[in-house]
mmCIF file of C-alpha atoms in Angstrom:
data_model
loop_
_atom_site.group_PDB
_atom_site.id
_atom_site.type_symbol
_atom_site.label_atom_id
_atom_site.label_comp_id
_atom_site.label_asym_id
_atom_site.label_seq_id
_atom_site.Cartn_x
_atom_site.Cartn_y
_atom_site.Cartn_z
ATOM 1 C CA UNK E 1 -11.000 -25.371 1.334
ATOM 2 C CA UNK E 2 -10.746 -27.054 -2.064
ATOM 3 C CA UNK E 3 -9.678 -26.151 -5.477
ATOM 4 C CA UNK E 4 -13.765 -25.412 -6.431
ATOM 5 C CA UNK E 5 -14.129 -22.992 -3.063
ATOM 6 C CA UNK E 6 -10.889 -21.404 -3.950
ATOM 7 C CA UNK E 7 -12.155 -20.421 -7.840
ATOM 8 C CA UNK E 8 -15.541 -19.633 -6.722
ATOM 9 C CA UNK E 9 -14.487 -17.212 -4.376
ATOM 10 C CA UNK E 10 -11.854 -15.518 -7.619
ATOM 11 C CA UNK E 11 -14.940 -15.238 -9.069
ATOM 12 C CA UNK E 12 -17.072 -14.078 -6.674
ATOM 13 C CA UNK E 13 -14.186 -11.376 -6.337
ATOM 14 C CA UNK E 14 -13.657 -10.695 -10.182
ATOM 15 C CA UNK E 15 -17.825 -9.685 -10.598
ATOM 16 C CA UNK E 16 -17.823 -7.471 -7.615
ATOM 17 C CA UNK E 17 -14.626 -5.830 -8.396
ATOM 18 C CA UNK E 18 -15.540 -5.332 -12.368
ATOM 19 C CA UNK E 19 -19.100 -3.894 -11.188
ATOM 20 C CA UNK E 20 -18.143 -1.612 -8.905
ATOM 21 C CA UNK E 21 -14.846 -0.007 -11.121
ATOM 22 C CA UNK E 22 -17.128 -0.227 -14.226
ATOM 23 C CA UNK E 23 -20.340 1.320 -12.481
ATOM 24 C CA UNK E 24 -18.814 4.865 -12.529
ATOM 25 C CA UNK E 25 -18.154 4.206 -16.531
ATOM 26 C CA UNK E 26 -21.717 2.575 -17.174
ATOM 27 C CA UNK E 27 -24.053 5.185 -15.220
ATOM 28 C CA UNK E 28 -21.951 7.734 -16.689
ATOM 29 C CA UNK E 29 -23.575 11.597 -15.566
ATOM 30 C CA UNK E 30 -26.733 10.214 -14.075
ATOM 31 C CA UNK E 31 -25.259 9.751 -10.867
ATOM 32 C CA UNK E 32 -23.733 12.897 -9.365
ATOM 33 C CA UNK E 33 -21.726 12.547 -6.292
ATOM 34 C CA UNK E 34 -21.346 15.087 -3.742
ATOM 35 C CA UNK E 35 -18.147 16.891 -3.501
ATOM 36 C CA UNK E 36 -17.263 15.987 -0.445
ATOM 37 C CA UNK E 37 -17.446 12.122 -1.549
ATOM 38 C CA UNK E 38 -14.913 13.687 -4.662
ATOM 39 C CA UNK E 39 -12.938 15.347 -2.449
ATOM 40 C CA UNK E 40 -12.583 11.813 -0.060
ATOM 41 C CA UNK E 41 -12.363 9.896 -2.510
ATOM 42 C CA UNK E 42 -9.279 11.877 -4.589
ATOM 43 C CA UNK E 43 -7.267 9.792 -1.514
ATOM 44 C CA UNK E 44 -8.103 5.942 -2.020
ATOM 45 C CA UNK E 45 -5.032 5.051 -4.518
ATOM 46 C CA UNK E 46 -2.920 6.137 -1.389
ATOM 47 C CA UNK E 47 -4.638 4.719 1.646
ATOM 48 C CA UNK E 48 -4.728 1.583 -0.414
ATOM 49 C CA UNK E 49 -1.122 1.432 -1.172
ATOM 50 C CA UNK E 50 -0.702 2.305 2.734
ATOM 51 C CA UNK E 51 -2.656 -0.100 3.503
ATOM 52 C CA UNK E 52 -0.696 -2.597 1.609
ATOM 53 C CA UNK E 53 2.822 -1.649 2.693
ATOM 54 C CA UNK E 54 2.280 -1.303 6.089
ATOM 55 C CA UNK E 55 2.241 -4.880 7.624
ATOM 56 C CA UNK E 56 5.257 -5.259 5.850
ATOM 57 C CA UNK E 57 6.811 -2.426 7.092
ATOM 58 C CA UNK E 58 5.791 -2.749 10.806
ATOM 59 C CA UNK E 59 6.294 -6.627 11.610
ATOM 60 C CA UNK E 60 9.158 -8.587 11.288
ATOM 61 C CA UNK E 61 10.099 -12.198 12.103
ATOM 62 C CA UNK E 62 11.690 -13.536 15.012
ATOM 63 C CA UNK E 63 13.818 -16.597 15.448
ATOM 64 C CA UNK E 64 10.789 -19.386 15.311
ATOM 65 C CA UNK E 65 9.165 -17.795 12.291
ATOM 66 C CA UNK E 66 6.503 -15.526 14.479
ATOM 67 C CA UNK E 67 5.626 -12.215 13.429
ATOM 68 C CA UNK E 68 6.199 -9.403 16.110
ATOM 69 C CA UNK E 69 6.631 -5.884 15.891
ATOM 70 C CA UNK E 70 10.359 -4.443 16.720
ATOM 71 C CA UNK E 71 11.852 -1.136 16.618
ATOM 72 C CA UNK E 72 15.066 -2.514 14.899
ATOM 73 C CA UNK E 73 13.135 -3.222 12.216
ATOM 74 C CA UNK E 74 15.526 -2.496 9.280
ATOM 75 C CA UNK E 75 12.756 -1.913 7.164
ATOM 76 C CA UNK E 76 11.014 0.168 9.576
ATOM 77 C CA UNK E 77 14.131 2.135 9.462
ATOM 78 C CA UNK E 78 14.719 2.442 6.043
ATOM 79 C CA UNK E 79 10.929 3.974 5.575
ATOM 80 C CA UNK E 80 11.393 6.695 8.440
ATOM 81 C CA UNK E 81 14.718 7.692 6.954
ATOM 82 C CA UNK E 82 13.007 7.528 3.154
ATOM 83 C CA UNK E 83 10.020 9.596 5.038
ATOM 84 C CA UNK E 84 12.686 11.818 6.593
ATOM 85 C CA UNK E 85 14.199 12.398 2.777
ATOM 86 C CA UNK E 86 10.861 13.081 1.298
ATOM 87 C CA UNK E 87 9.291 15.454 3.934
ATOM 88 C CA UNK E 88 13.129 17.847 3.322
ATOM 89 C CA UNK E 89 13.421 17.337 0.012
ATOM 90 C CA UNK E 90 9.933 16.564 -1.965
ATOM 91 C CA UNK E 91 11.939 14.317 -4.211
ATOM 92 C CA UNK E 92 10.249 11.037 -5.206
ATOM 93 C CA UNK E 93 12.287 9.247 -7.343
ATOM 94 C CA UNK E 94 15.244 10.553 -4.464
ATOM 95 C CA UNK E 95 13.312 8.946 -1.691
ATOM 96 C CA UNK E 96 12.589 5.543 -3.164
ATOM 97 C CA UNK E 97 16.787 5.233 -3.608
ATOM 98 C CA UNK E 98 17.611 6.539 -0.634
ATOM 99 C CA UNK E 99 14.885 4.380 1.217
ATOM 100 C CA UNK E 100 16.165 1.328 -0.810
ATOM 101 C CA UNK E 101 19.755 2.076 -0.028
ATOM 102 C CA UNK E 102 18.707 2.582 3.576
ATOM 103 C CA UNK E 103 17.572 -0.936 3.598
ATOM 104 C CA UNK E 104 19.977 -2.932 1.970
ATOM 105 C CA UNK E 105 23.041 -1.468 4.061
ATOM 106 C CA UNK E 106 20.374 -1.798 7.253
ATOM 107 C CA UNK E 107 19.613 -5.441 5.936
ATOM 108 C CA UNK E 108 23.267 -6.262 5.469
ATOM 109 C CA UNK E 109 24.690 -4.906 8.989
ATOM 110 C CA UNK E 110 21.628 -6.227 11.191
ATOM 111 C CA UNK E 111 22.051 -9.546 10.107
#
């Protein structure tokens, strides 16, 4: 792919990305949608972020540089003791230090 096919595709990316987040600004009220689609749609900023994380979360490394999926995963571990935190104490700013503690000590000992 070369330097022209890389920017043409940012581009590409930028207009569809500005007309669809600027569509709900520009038609304003003259689109109503249904309150289901509200309701649905109320959950996007997390399923995105999950979406993001999770790879990260779930595959590690081996020894030749292949991703594969492990239990021992230290950060696997630290997000299901961070989870763990959050589901007994409802504390946010709590579970992002605990889960961050989790995985540096994790990080530090399984290596």
């Amino acid at each position: 792919m070369s330097a022209g096919d890389v920017w043409i595709a940012i581009a590409l990316m930028f207009v569809a990305t500005v007309a669809t987040r600027s569509s709900f600004f520009m038609l304003g009220d003259a689109v109503k949608l249904p309150g289901w689609m509200r309701h649905a749609l109320r959950y996007a900023p997390a399923t995105a972020l999950a979406a993001t994380i999770a790879p990260d979360i779930l595959m590690m490394t081996n020894a030749s540089g292949d991703p594969t999926v492990a239990l021992m995963n230290p950060k696997l571990l630290a997000a299901a003791g961070a989870a763990a935190f959050f589901l007994v104490k409802r504390h946010m700013l709590g579970t992002i230090i605990v889960g961050m503690t989790l995985f540096t000590i994790l990080r530090l000992v399984m290596t």
